[in-house]
Short mmCIF file of C-alpha atoms and ligand atoms in Angstrom, two decimals:
data_model
loop_
_atom_site.label_atom_id
_atom_site.label_comp_id
_atom_site.label_asym_id
_atom_site.label_seq_id
_atom_site.Cartn_x
_atom_site.Cartn_y
_atom_site.Cartn_z
CA MET Y 11 -5.35 -27.92 8.90
CA ILE Y 12 -4.30 -25.41 7.35
CA SER Y 13 -1.40 -23.20 8.51
CA GLY Y 14 -1.08 -20.30 6.05
CA GLY Y 15 -2.38 -16.42 6.98
CA VAL Y 16 -5.52 -14.21 5.95
CA ALA Y 17 -5.03 -11.73 4.03
CA ILE Y 18 -7.82 -8.90 4.68
CA LEU Y 19 -8.10 -6.70 1.75
CA ASP Y 20 -8.10 -3.29 2.80
CA PHE Y 21 -11.11 -0.93 1.19
CA GLY Y 22 -10.72 1.60 4.19
CA SER Y 23 -13.50 1.18 6.50
CA GLN Y 24 -12.65 2.27 10.06
CA TYR Y 25 -13.17 -1.44 12.04
CA ASN Y 26 -10.40 -2.84 9.87
CA GLN Y 27 -7.85 -2.95 12.15
CA LEU Y 28 -10.21 -4.99 14.49
CA ILE Y 29 -10.70 -7.74 11.69
CA ALA Y 30 -6.99 -8.18 11.76
CA ARG Y 31 -6.55 -7.58 15.41
CA ARG Y 32 -9.94 -10.68 16.35
CA ILE Y 33 -8.50 -12.66 13.87
CA ARG Y 34 -4.40 -12.13 15.55
CA GLU Y 35 -5.61 -13.25 18.99
CA MET Y 36 -7.36 -15.80 17.67
CA GLY Y 37 -3.52 -17.04 17.32
CA VAL Y 38 -4.06 -17.08 13.16
CA TYR Y 39 -1.61 -14.69 11.16
CA CYS Y 40 -2.98 -12.14 9.35
CA GLU Y 41 -2.40 -8.95 7.20
CA LEU Y 42 -4.46 -5.90 5.91
CA ILE Y 43 -3.07 -5.40 2.18
CA PRO Y 44 -4.41 -1.97 0.42
CA GLY Y 45 -7.91 -3.28 -0.97
CA ASN Y 46 -6.38 -1.97 -4.87
CA ALA Y 47 -3.24 -4.28 -4.15
CA SER Y 48 -1.62 -6.89 -6.87
CA LEU Y 49 -2.64 -10.44 -7.36
CA SER Y 50 1.24 -11.35 -6.46
CA GLU Y 51 1.19 -8.83 -3.37
CA ILE Y 52 -1.57 -10.89 -1.92
CA LEU Y 53 -0.12 -13.63 -3.22
CA ARG Y 54 3.02 -12.70 -0.98
CA ILE Y 55 1.50 -13.78 2.54
CA ASN Y 56 0.64 -17.38 1.64
CA PRO Y 57 -2.74 -16.81 2.35
CA ALA Y 58 -5.03 -19.86 3.09
CA ALA Y 59 -8.41 -17.20 2.64
CA ILE Y 60 -9.46 -13.91 2.55
CA ILE Y 61 -11.37 -11.51 3.44
CA LEU Y 62 -12.65 -8.71 1.65
CA SER Y 63 -13.18 -5.53 4.03
CA GLY Y 64 -15.58 -2.89 4.27
CA GLY Y 65 -15.12 0.50 3.15
CA PRO Y 66 -17.19 4.01 2.70
CA SER Y 67 -17.40 4.12 -1.05
CA SER Y 68 -20.09 2.46 -2.52
CA VAL Y 69 -19.26 -0.01 -5.30
CA TYR Y 70 -20.98 2.18 -8.53
CA ASP Y 71 -18.89 5.40 -7.12
CA GLU Y 72 -16.41 5.97 -10.42
CA ASN Y 73 -13.34 5.90 -7.94
CA SER Y 74 -14.18 3.19 -5.68
CA PRO Y 75 -11.76 0.87 -4.49
CA GLN Y 76 -11.68 -2.49 -6.63
CA PRO Y 77 -9.36 -5.39 -5.90
CA ASP Y 78 -7.61 -7.36 -8.75
CA PRO Y 79 -10.04 -9.43 -10.70
CA GLY Y 80 -7.91 -12.45 -10.12
CA VAL Y 81 -8.93 -12.13 -6.44
CA PHE Y 82 -12.56 -14.19 -7.42
CA GLN Y 83 -10.72 -16.44 -9.26
CA LEU Y 84 -7.99 -17.93 -6.54
CA GLU Y 85 -9.83 -20.98 -4.88
CA LEU Y 86 -9.68 -20.02 -1.29
CA PRO Y 87 -12.66 -19.68 1.16
CA MET Y 88 -13.71 -15.66 1.53
CA LEU Y 89 -15.45 -13.55 3.51
CA GLY Y 90 -16.98 -9.85 2.10
CA ILE Y 91 -17.69 -7.87 5.11
CA CYS Y 92 -20.52 -4.85 4.31
CA TYR Y 93 -18.42 -3.12 0.97
CA GLY Y 94 -16.46 -6.32 0.96
CA MET Y 95 -19.79 -8.36 0.38
CA GLN Y 96 -21.23 -6.08 -2.35
CA LEU Y 97 -17.99 -6.20 -4.33
CA LEU Y 98 -18.61 -9.77 -3.57
CA ALA Y 99 -21.92 -10.18 -4.68
CA LEU Y 100 -21.21 -7.93 -8.21
CA HIS Y 101 -17.96 -9.92 -9.32
CA GLU Y 102 -20.03 -12.94 -8.84
CA ASN Y 103 -22.93 -11.19 -11.18
CA GLY Y 104 -25.27 -10.64 -8.45
CA LYS Y 105 -27.02 -7.42 -7.62
CA VAL Y 106 -25.78 -4.27 -5.79
CA GLU Y 107 -28.51 -1.38 -5.49
CA GLY Y 108 -27.25 2.07 -4.77
CA GLY Y 109 -29.41 5.14 -3.39
CA HIS Y 110 -30.92 4.07 0.04
CA VAL Y 111 -31.00 5.52 2.77
CA ARG Y 112 -27.27 4.74 5.04
CA GLU Y 113 -27.95 2.89 7.36
CA TYR Y 114 -25.66 2.88 10.83
CA GLY Y 115 -26.35 1.12 14.40
CA PRO Y 116 -27.73 -1.86 15.12
CA ALA Y 117 -30.41 -4.04 13.62
CA GLU Y 118 -32.05 -7.21 14.70
CA LEU Y 119 -31.05 -10.48 12.56
CA TYR Y 120 -32.57 -12.95 11.48
CA HIS Y 121 -30.63 -15.95 10.30
CA GLU Y 122 -30.80 -19.69 8.66
CA GLN Y 123 -29.81 -22.19 11.73
CA ASN Y 124 -28.58 -24.75 9.87
CA ILE Y 125 -25.12 -22.83 8.01
CA ASP Y 126 -21.92 -23.43 9.07
CA ILE Y 127 -21.02 -19.59 9.62
CA PHE Y 128 -23.92 -19.10 11.80
CA ARG Y 129 -23.01 -22.23 14.27
CA GLY Y 130 -23.56 -21.99 18.01
CA VAL Y 131 -25.03 -18.32 16.94
CA GLY Y 132 -28.39 -17.29 18.26
CA THR Y 133 -30.79 -15.63 15.83
CA GLY Y 134 -32.49 -12.67 16.36
CA LEU Y 135 -29.30 -11.08 17.77
CA GLN Y 136 -28.17 -7.67 18.02
CA ALA Y 137 -25.74 -6.87 14.63
CA TRP Y 138 -23.86 -3.71 13.64
CA MET Y 139 -24.96 -2.30 10.38
CA SER Y 140 -23.15 1.04 8.52
CA HIS Y 141 -24.18 1.19 4.83
CA GLY Y 142 -26.09 2.96 1.95
CA ASP Y 143 -25.85 -0.16 -0.76
CA ARG Y 144 -27.66 -3.45 -0.61
CA VAL Y 145 -27.43 -6.28 -2.19
CA VAL Y 146 -30.65 -6.96 -4.13
CA LYS Y 147 -30.35 -10.31 -5.91
CA VAL Y 148 -27.71 -12.82 -4.91
CA PRO Y 149 -24.87 -14.50 -7.36
CA ASP Y 150 -25.70 -17.33 -9.16
CA GLY Y 151 -24.37 -20.46 -6.50
CA TYR Y 152 -25.23 -18.19 -3.85
CA SER Y 153 -28.23 -18.70 -1.23
CA HIS Y 154 -29.65 -15.77 1.02
CA ILE Y 155 -29.23 -16.87 4.95
CA ALA Y 156 -29.67 -14.03 6.62
CA SER Y 157 -32.32 -10.51 6.97
CA THR Y 158 -33.24 -8.03 8.83
CA GLU Y 159 -36.48 -5.67 9.19
CA SER Y 160 -35.58 -3.81 6.64
CA LEU Y 161 -32.20 -5.22 4.74
CA PRO Y 162 -33.88 -8.81 2.99
CA ILE Y 163 -30.35 -10.14 2.31
CA ALA Y 164 -28.22 -9.25 5.47
CA ALA Y 165 -25.96 -11.81 4.71
CA MET Y 166 -25.56 -14.49 1.43
CA ALA Y 167 -23.57 -17.84 1.14
CA ASP Y 168 -22.01 -20.28 -1.35
CA VAL Y 169 -21.16 -22.86 0.80
CA THR Y 170 -20.06 -25.21 -2.11
CA ARG Y 171 -16.90 -22.60 -2.44
CA LYS Y 172 -16.86 -21.53 0.99
CA ARG Y 173 -18.05 -18.06 0.27
CA TYR Y 174 -19.69 -15.59 2.34
CA GLY Y 175 -20.79 -11.60 2.51
CA VAL Y 176 -22.11 -11.00 5.76
CA GLN Y 177 -23.47 -6.88 4.81
CA PHE Y 178 -22.89 -6.48 8.79
CA HIS Y 179 -20.12 -5.94 11.03
CA PRO Y 180 -18.96 -8.99 12.75
CA GLU Y 181 -15.94 -7.32 14.28
CA VAL Y 182 -17.10 -4.57 16.54
CA ASN Y 183 -18.03 -5.70 19.52
CA HIS Y 184 -21.60 -4.24 18.62
CA THR Y 185 -22.21 -7.30 17.29
CA GLU Y 186 -23.08 -10.03 19.54
CA PHE Y 187 -21.59 -13.35 18.87
CA GLY Y 188 -19.20 -11.48 16.04
CA GLU Y 189 -16.09 -13.08 17.61
CA LYS Y 190 -17.75 -16.24 17.24
CA LEU Y 191 -18.83 -16.00 13.80
CA LEU Y 192 -15.31 -15.23 12.76
CA ARG Y 193 -14.16 -17.58 14.57
CA ASN Y 194 -16.38 -20.45 11.96
CA PHE Y 195 -14.95 -18.52 9.29
CA ILE Y 196 -11.48 -19.42 10.20
CA PHE Y 197 -11.41 -22.49 11.91
CA GLY Y 198 -14.77 -24.31 10.75
CA ILE Y 199 -14.72 -23.60 7.60
CA CYS Y 200 -11.58 -22.40 5.84
CA GLY Y 201 -9.57 -25.11 8.77
CA ILE Y 202 -6.62 -23.15 10.00
CA SER Y 203 -4.87 -24.02 12.67
CA PRO Y 204 -3.68 -21.18 15.36
CA LYS Y 205 0.03 -21.30 14.76
CA TRP Y 206 0.78 -17.12 15.49
CA ASN Y 207 2.07 -17.26 18.77
CA MET Y 208 4.90 -14.91 20.38
CA LYS Y 209 6.70 -17.85 20.82
CA THR Y 210 7.21 -18.77 17.35
CA PHE Y 211 7.74 -14.72 16.40
CA ARG Y 212 10.11 -14.48 18.92
CA LYS Y 213 12.21 -17.71 16.90
CA ASN Y 214 11.15 -16.42 13.54
CA SER Y 215 12.02 -12.85 14.36
CA ILE Y 216 15.61 -13.77 15.44
CA GLU Y 217 16.28 -15.94 12.15
CA LYS Y 218 15.01 -12.55 10.62
CA ILE Y 219 17.61 -10.24 12.18
CA ARG Y 220 20.46 -12.60 11.99
CA ASN Y 221 19.51 -12.93 8.60
CA LYS Y 222 19.71 -9.37 7.19
CA LEU Y 223 22.81 -9.10 9.37
CA THR Y 224 24.76 -10.67 7.32
CA GLY Y 225 26.80 -8.57 6.26
CA GLY Y 226 28.83 -8.09 9.56
CA GLY Y 227 27.62 -4.67 10.41
CA ASN Y 228 26.42 -3.28 14.36
CA VAL Y 229 23.24 -2.76 15.42
CA ILE Y 230 21.96 0.88 17.42
CA LEU Y 231 19.19 1.22 19.19
CA GLY Y 232 17.48 4.99 20.49
CA LEU Y 233 16.33 2.74 23.73
CA SER Y 234 13.45 4.94 25.99
CA GLY Y 235 12.36 2.87 28.67
CA GLY Y 236 9.18 2.35 26.55
CA VAL Y 237 7.89 -0.46 25.74
CA ASP Y 238 8.67 -0.90 22.28
CA SER Y 239 12.43 0.51 22.41
CA SER Y 240 12.91 -1.56 25.16
CA VAL Y 241 10.91 -5.14 23.22
CA VAL Y 242 13.19 -4.03 20.49
CA ALA Y 243 16.52 -4.29 22.57
CA ALA Y 244 15.74 -7.12 24.23
CA LEU Y 245 14.91 -9.59 20.68
CA LEU Y 246 18.27 -7.70 19.48
CA HIS Y 247 20.45 -8.46 22.13
CA GLU Y 248 19.05 -12.15 21.72
CA ALA Y 249 19.63 -12.58 18.02
CA VAL Y 250 22.85 -10.66 17.98
CA PRO Y 251 24.44 -10.24 21.70
CA ASP Y 252 28.00 -9.34 20.25
CA ARG Y 253 26.45 -6.36 17.84
CA PHE Y 254 24.54 -4.62 19.55
CA THR Y 255 24.81 -1.50 21.16
CA PRO Y 256 21.19 0.41 22.73
CA ILE Y 257 22.26 3.89 23.39
CA PHE Y 258 20.00 5.49 26.22
CA VAL Y 259 19.98 9.43 26.25
CA ASP Y 260 19.27 11.23 29.42
CA ASN Y 261 18.07 13.86 28.81
CA GLY Y 262 17.04 15.68 32.18
CA LEU Y 263 13.55 15.22 31.26
CA LEU Y 264 12.49 11.91 32.87
CA ARG Y 265 10.46 10.57 35.54
CA MET Y 266 12.30 9.74 39.40
CA GLY Y 267 14.48 7.05 38.79
CA GLU Y 268 13.77 6.12 35.27
CA LYS Y 269 17.53 6.39 34.66
CA GLU Y 270 18.45 4.13 37.24
CA SER Y 271 15.87 1.16 36.18
CA VAL Y 272 17.20 1.01 32.46
CA VAL Y 273 20.95 0.96 33.58
CA GLU Y 274 19.20 -2.20 36.09
CA THR Y 275 17.62 -3.90 33.36
CA PHE Y 276 19.59 -3.54 30.41
CA ARG Y 277 22.74 -3.72 32.12
CA ASP Y 278 22.56 -5.27 35.29
CA HIS Y 279 20.02 -7.78 34.05
CA PHE Y 280 20.83 -8.58 30.97
CA ARG Y 281 23.88 -7.67 30.26
CA MET Y 282 23.87 -5.30 27.46
CA PRO Y 283 26.59 -3.50 26.61
CA LEU Y 284 24.30 -0.38 27.18
CA LYS Y 285 25.75 3.56 26.23
CA VAL Y 286 24.28 5.73 28.44
CA ILE Y 287 24.54 9.69 27.45
CA ASP Y 288 23.99 12.40 30.29
CA GLY Y 289 22.95 15.26 28.71
CA ALA Y 290 20.50 16.95 30.78
CA ASP Y 291 22.71 20.07 30.97
CA GLU Y 292 22.48 20.39 27.40
CA PHE Y 293 19.14 19.66 26.78
CA LEU Y 294 18.38 22.31 29.82
CA THR Y 295 20.53 24.75 28.56
CA ALA Y 296 18.72 24.54 25.20
CA LEU Y 297 14.92 25.09 26.74
CA SER Y 298 16.39 27.98 28.89
CA GLY Y 299 13.51 30.65 29.25
CA VAL Y 300 11.49 28.57 25.87
CA THR Y 301 7.94 28.81 26.60
CA ASP Y 302 6.84 27.36 23.72
CA PRO Y 303 5.39 24.03 23.38
CA GLU Y 304 6.57 23.60 19.54
CA LYS Y 305 10.01 25.14 19.96
CA LYS Y 306 10.67 23.11 22.85
CA ARG Y 307 9.87 19.69 21.24
CA LYS Y 308 11.60 20.75 18.26
CA ILE Y 309 14.96 21.94 20.38
CA ILE Y 310 14.91 18.51 22.50
CA GLY Y 311 14.41 16.57 18.99
CA ARG Y 312 17.73 18.46 17.66
CA VAL Y 313 19.84 18.07 20.62
CA PHE Y 314 18.96 14.59 21.06
CA ILE Y 315 20.00 13.78 17.54
CA GLU Y 316 23.34 15.66 17.85
CA LEU Y 317 23.82 14.00 21.43
CA PHE Y 318 22.46 10.18 19.45
CA GLU Y 319 25.01 10.77 16.74
CA LYS Y 320 28.05 11.62 18.70
CA ALA Y 321 27.05 8.56 20.22
CA ALA Y 322 26.97 6.40 17.73
CA SER Y 323 29.91 7.82 16.13
CA GLU Y 324 31.89 6.18 19.01
CA ILE Y 325 30.62 2.67 18.09
CA GLU Y 326 32.80 0.64 15.42
CA ASN Y 327 31.57 -0.40 11.89
CA VAL Y 328 27.69 0.98 12.58
CA THR Y 329 25.31 -0.16 9.60
CA HIS Y 330 22.15 -0.35 11.45
CA LEU Y 331 19.28 1.43 13.23
CA ALA Y 332 17.14 -0.35 14.78
CA GLN Y 333 13.15 0.97 15.52
CA GLY Y 334 10.07 -0.01 17.78
CA THR Y 335 7.54 0.96 14.14
CA LEU Y 336 4.62 -0.85 15.45
CA TYR Y 337 1.88 -2.66 13.02
CA PRO Y 338 -1.17 0.60 13.24
CA ASP Y 339 2.35 2.73 12.08
CA VAL Y 340 2.62 0.42 9.12
CA ILE Y 341 -1.15 0.22 7.93
CA GLU Y 342 -1.53 4.41 8.17
CA SER Y 343 1.36 4.86 5.72
CA VAL Y 344 1.10 1.73 3.59
CA SER Y 345 -2.78 2.25 3.10
CA PHE Y 346 -4.99 3.01 -0.02
CA ARG Y 347 -6.18 6.17 1.47
CA GLY Y 348 -2.61 7.30 1.98
CA PRO Y 349 -1.01 8.37 5.10
CA SER Y 350 -3.71 9.71 7.51
CA ALA Y 351 -4.25 13.77 8.38
CA THR Y 352 -4.31 12.40 12.21
CA ILE Y 353 -0.09 11.60 11.58
CA LYS Y 354 1.58 13.49 14.68
CA SER Y 355 4.28 16.08 14.65
CA HIS Y 356 5.56 13.98 17.66
CA HIS Y 357 7.85 11.59 15.33
CA ASN Y 358 10.72 13.94 16.80
CA VAL Y 359 13.50 12.20 15.83
CA GLY Y 360 12.27 11.09 12.03
CA GLY Y 361 14.82 11.84 9.66
CA LEU Y 362 17.28 9.96 11.69
CA PRO Y 363 18.19 6.87 9.33
CA GLU Y 364 18.49 8.86 6.24
CA ARG Y 365 20.87 11.49 8.13
CA MET Y 366 23.09 8.94 9.49
CA ASN Y 367 22.86 6.85 6.58
CA LEU Y 368 22.05 3.54 8.09
CA LYS Y 369 19.88 0.66 7.38
CA LEU Y 370 16.40 0.62 9.73
CA LEU Y 371 15.94 -2.83 11.84
CA GLU Y 372 12.37 -2.51 12.37
CA PRO Y 373 11.50 -6.13 13.83
CA LEU Y 374 8.40 -4.74 15.61
CA ARG Y 375 6.78 -3.30 12.05
CA GLU Y 376 4.14 -6.76 12.37
CA LEU Y 377 2.86 -6.66 15.82
CA PHE Y 378 0.03 -4.63 17.50
CA LYS Y 379 0.84 -3.15 20.70
CA ASP Y 380 -0.81 -5.71 23.10
CA GLU Y 381 1.50 -8.78 20.74
CA VAL Y 382 4.34 -6.48 21.91
CA ARG Y 383 3.51 -6.51 25.49
CA ASP Y 384 2.73 -10.18 24.96
CA LEU Y 385 6.76 -10.37 23.11
CA GLY Y 386 8.18 -8.59 25.99
CA ARG Y 387 6.75 -11.15 28.48
CA GLU Y 388 8.04 -13.66 26.55
CA LEU Y 389 11.76 -12.43 26.02
CA GLY Y 390 11.71 -11.70 29.68
CA LEU Y 391 11.29 -7.95 30.28
CA PRO Y 392 9.91 -7.11 33.65
CA GLU Y 393 6.30 -6.78 33.96
CA ASN Y 394 6.53 -3.32 34.96
CA MET Y 395 8.65 -2.17 32.06
CA VAL Y 396 6.27 -4.63 29.33
CA SER Y 397 2.83 -2.70 30.76
CA ARG Y 398 4.05 0.24 31.27
CA HIS Y 399 2.02 3.48 30.28
CA PRO Y 400 2.94 5.69 27.39
CA PHE Y 401 5.03 8.44 28.00
CA PRO Y 402 6.28 11.26 25.10
CA GLY Y 403 9.76 11.47 23.99
CA PRO Y 404 9.73 15.54 25.39
CA GLY Y 405 9.02 13.84 28.60
CA LEU Y 406 8.64 16.60 31.76
CA ALA Y 407 9.10 19.23 29.26
CA VAL Y 408 5.94 19.42 28.07
CA ARG Y 409 4.02 18.59 31.23
CA ILE Y 410 5.43 22.05 33.21
CA LEU Y 411 4.04 24.72 31.22
CA GLY Y 412 5.98 27.57 30.77
CA ALA Y 413 9.83 27.59 30.79
CA ILE Y 414 11.32 24.76 32.92
CA ILE Y 415 12.91 25.16 35.91
CA PRO Y 416 15.53 22.26 37.58
CA GLU Y 417 13.45 23.50 40.66
CA ASP Y 418 10.32 22.80 39.14
CA LEU Y 419 11.51 19.06 37.52
CA ASP Y 420 12.17 18.39 41.35
CA ILE Y 421 8.08 18.99 42.22
CA LEU Y 422 6.86 17.46 39.21
CA ARG Y 423 8.81 14.08 39.56
CA LYS Y 424 7.90 13.63 43.52
CA ALA Y 425 4.46 14.72 42.49
CA ASP Y 426 3.96 12.26 39.79
CA ARG Y 427 5.56 9.45 41.76
CA ILE Y 428 2.90 9.80 44.44
CA PHE Y 429 0.26 9.92 42.05
CA ILE Y 430 1.80 6.48 39.64
CA ASP Y 431 2.51 4.47 43.24
CA TYR Y 432 -1.30 4.68 44.57
CA LEU Y 433 -2.26 3.93 41.47
CA LEU Y 434 -0.11 0.98 41.34
CA GLU Y 435 -0.74 0.01 44.76
CA ASN Y 436 -4.71 0.11 44.21
CA ASP Y 437 -4.64 -1.66 41.41
CA LEU Y 438 -5.83 1.53 39.27
CA TYR Y 439 -3.11 1.54 36.89
CA ASN Y 440 -3.79 -1.13 34.49
CA GLU Y 441 -7.64 0.19 34.23
CA ILE Y 442 -6.22 3.32 32.92
CA TRP Y 443 -4.18 3.78 29.63
CA GLN Y 444 -1.34 6.82 30.67
CA ALA Y 445 -1.81 9.08 33.64
CA PHE Y 446 0.53 11.54 35.17
CA ALA Y 447 0.75 14.95 36.89
CA VAL Y 448 1.28 18.82 35.33
CA LEU Y 449 2.90 21.50 36.93
CA LEU Y 450 0.93 24.90 36.06
CA PRO Y 451 2.25 27.56 35.92
CA VAL Y 452 0.09 29.55 38.17
CA ARG Y 453 0.41 29.97 42.39
CA THR Y 454 -3.10 29.89 44.59
CA VAL Y 455 -3.66 30.83 48.06
CA GLY Y 456 -3.25 28.33 50.55
CA VAL Y 457 -3.15 27.50 54.24
CA MET Y 458 -1.20 25.20 56.42
CA GLY Y 459 -1.07 25.17 59.80
CA ASP Y 460 -1.64 28.86 60.88
CA GLU Y 461 0.16 29.91 57.82
CA ARG Y 462 -0.97 31.71 54.77
CA THR Y 463 0.87 29.74 51.69
CA TYR Y 464 1.15 31.30 47.95
CA ASP Y 465 1.74 27.89 46.01
CA ARG Y 466 1.86 25.74 42.94
CA VAL Y 467 -1.00 23.66 41.68
CA ILE Y 468 -0.66 20.24 40.45
CA ALA Y 469 -3.41 18.67 37.58
CA LEU Y 470 -3.81 15.44 37.76
CA ARG Y 471 -4.50 13.50 34.14
CA ALA Y 472 -5.81 9.83 33.69
CA VAL Y 473 -7.53 9.04 30.66
CA THR Y 474 -8.56 5.65 28.92
CA SER Y 475 -8.00 4.79 25.09
CA THR Y 476 -7.40 1.98 22.89
CA ASP Y 477 -4.72 4.24 20.62
CA ALA Y 478 -4.35 7.84 21.89
CA MET Y 479 -6.11 9.12 18.83
CA THR Y 480 -9.11 9.49 21.31
CA ALA Y 481 -9.66 9.50 24.66
CA ASP Y 482 -11.56 9.92 27.89
CA TRP Y 483 -11.04 11.27 31.11
CA TYR Y 484 -11.06 8.22 33.73
CA ARG Y 485 -13.87 8.16 36.03
CA MET Y 486 -11.74 7.85 39.14
CA PRO Y 487 -13.93 7.52 42.14
CA PRO Y 488 -13.60 10.99 44.88
CA GLU Y 489 -11.99 8.72 47.47
CA HIS Y 490 -9.02 7.75 45.65
CA LEU Y 491 -8.82 11.56 44.64
CA ALA Y 492 -9.41 12.46 47.86
CA ARG Y 493 -6.05 10.41 49.34
CA ILE Y 494 -3.71 10.68 46.17
CA SER Y 495 -4.55 15.22 47.19
CA SER Y 496 -3.60 15.33 50.71
CA SER Y 497 -0.56 12.70 50.46
CA ILE Y 498 0.96 15.42 47.41
CA VAL Y 499 0.35 18.40 49.36
CA ASN Y 500 1.46 17.12 52.40
CA ASN Y 501 4.76 15.43 50.95
CA VAL Y 502 5.64 17.79 47.98
CA ASN Y 503 7.16 21.31 49.11
CA GLY Y 504 5.83 24.18 47.39
CA VAL Y 505 2.23 22.90 46.17
CA SER Y 506 -0.64 23.69 47.93
CA ARG Y 507 -3.68 22.41 45.46
CA ILE Y 508 -4.83 19.41 43.35
CA VAL Y 509 -7.07 19.60 40.29
CA TYR Y 510 -8.36 16.35 38.29
CA ASP Y 511 -8.40 16.98 34.71
CA ILE Y 512 -11.83 16.26 33.34
CA SER Y 513 -11.63 16.48 29.31
CA SER Y 514 -11.76 14.66 26.91
CA LYS Y 515 -9.76 14.13 23.68
CA PRO Y 516 -11.23 15.41 21.32
CA PRO Y 517 -11.84 18.97 22.13
CA GLY Y 518 -8.44 18.21 24.45
CA THR Y 519 -5.19 16.68 24.27
CA ILE Y 520 -4.21 14.01 26.57
CA GLU Y 521 -0.86 16.13 26.93
CA TRP Y 522 -0.89 20.22 28.45
CA GLU Y 523 1.22 20.99 25.74
P1 XMP E 19 -1.90 14.23 22.35
O1 XMP E 19 -1.42 14.99 23.46
O2 XMP E 19 -1.39 14.40 21.08
O3 XMP E 19 -0.97 12.70 22.78
O4 XMP E 19 -2.95 13.90 22.75
C1 XMP E 19 -0.96 11.35 21.96
C2 XMP E 19 0.10 10.04 22.34
O5 XMP E 19 1.33 10.72 22.50
C3 XMP E 19 1.99 10.97 23.13
N1 XMP E 19 2.68 11.89 22.92
C4 XMP E 19 4.13 12.34 22.88
N2 XMP E 19 4.91 11.28 22.52
N3 XMP E 19 6.52 12.72 21.54
C5 XMP E 19 5.95 11.71 21.98
O6 XMP E 19 6.83 10.09 21.81
C6 XMP E 19 5.83 13.79 21.80
O7 XMP E 19 5.92 15.48 21.42
C7 XMP E 19 4.60 13.49 21.99
N4 XMP E 19 3.30 14.39 22.85
C8 XMP E 19 2.43 13.91 22.78
C9 XMP E 19 0.99 11.06 24.45
O8 XMP E 19 2.16 11.13 26.02
C10 XMP E 19 -0.24 10.50 24.37
O9 XMP E 19 0.19 8.82 24.32
#
């Protein structure tokens, strides 16, 4: 068995992260590398196989991304997907034709039964297509192994040299047996052994952290209690327990019990020298009377940096700042497409390492979110911390619409707690990407007992998503909504009405501000 990883050359298809996730899920290490990277950059990961990804270009476009020609000289198994198949065909002297109507969506695929890549894959399957150009002549040495009604050459193979091209996308769920096909390639054809798991990652990563810190300095981390920073904290504590200090800034905008749970986990359970900064007064004073959401974010970012820097200056000989950057953020910024336009203005504390003149430690740079959760479990973090919904840096400040006063924070905390506890107790929490309550700046008329009330409105938001870039509202069964609604109105003074948000993103956003 071969133990190397898989280099996925990224030519810009929207599905490329999925290829990487599918392969990682099989326990095999892979990296997305910009499609036009140099050969030495590709060889850096010691690949046992190359995947040429899909992409939106035509191979005949003047500026279409092209791999280093040395790639095709490598004696490694290769799989070209969509644009990647066309590149493979072209470089091996086959023929690709442009000018066809773009085919997008499912097609019925018929394939040769006794080809290794289709082992165990039924014919007549639904395959997901998304292409304009097509291969019209396979290169010498290749055979034509699949077709659809409108596409004669939908897959090709040179079995002796282990080179394959598929015009459809095996990585998307809409392609039946897509995962089986990828498994056939990775295990059956390349003979790679599945060695990538969070147990080995933990061991290797701790070694890497120690090697980076041979200089002897200390490391700090802004611990928020979210999944990413919590996992970084657990990892660093294991790697360099005497040289690591997590700093938790309580900005007064946290949910009920949040600070207590961070203190309990990290200080009491893990015995980390957690530094807790009580910044509620500073934040609330600076936010006083501010209603504009972007202004709120800027103020919170600024005060955070001030307090964090002050706390850090009390620790001796700090040389490194650890951060919970994940692989999707890295891909976003190194892809040959350049940083995508979707980068949010949310990175409230960007620029911190430069300002503080610290070196960055980003031990989760190679991981997808679900891998980070697994690593957290491996490191012994409690399940409720590992499977937590995301929570924005500015906290409840963007969930109280308008100016923030302590009384409103109190109302929102109580309502949010009832909502989230209900979801947890009824096994709904893990079906939802993110759920929370929002306090609206309006009053509405109601009756309670014999009295007329004029009280506040709470909006409940629950969304499904895979990456927060798009989201849909969660179809919460009405009987649950009814129980949550009466529980909030009966238990939280000052609230008389509950509404449920049924907007998707786009055009809405997940947060209300
Ligand atoms: P939106 O509201 O843009 O949110 O659909 C997408 C995801 O980002 C979170 N979010 C933030 N996270 N600082 C953060 O750290 C912010 O200012 C911020 N605003 C939104 C939001 O909770 C969702 O998960």
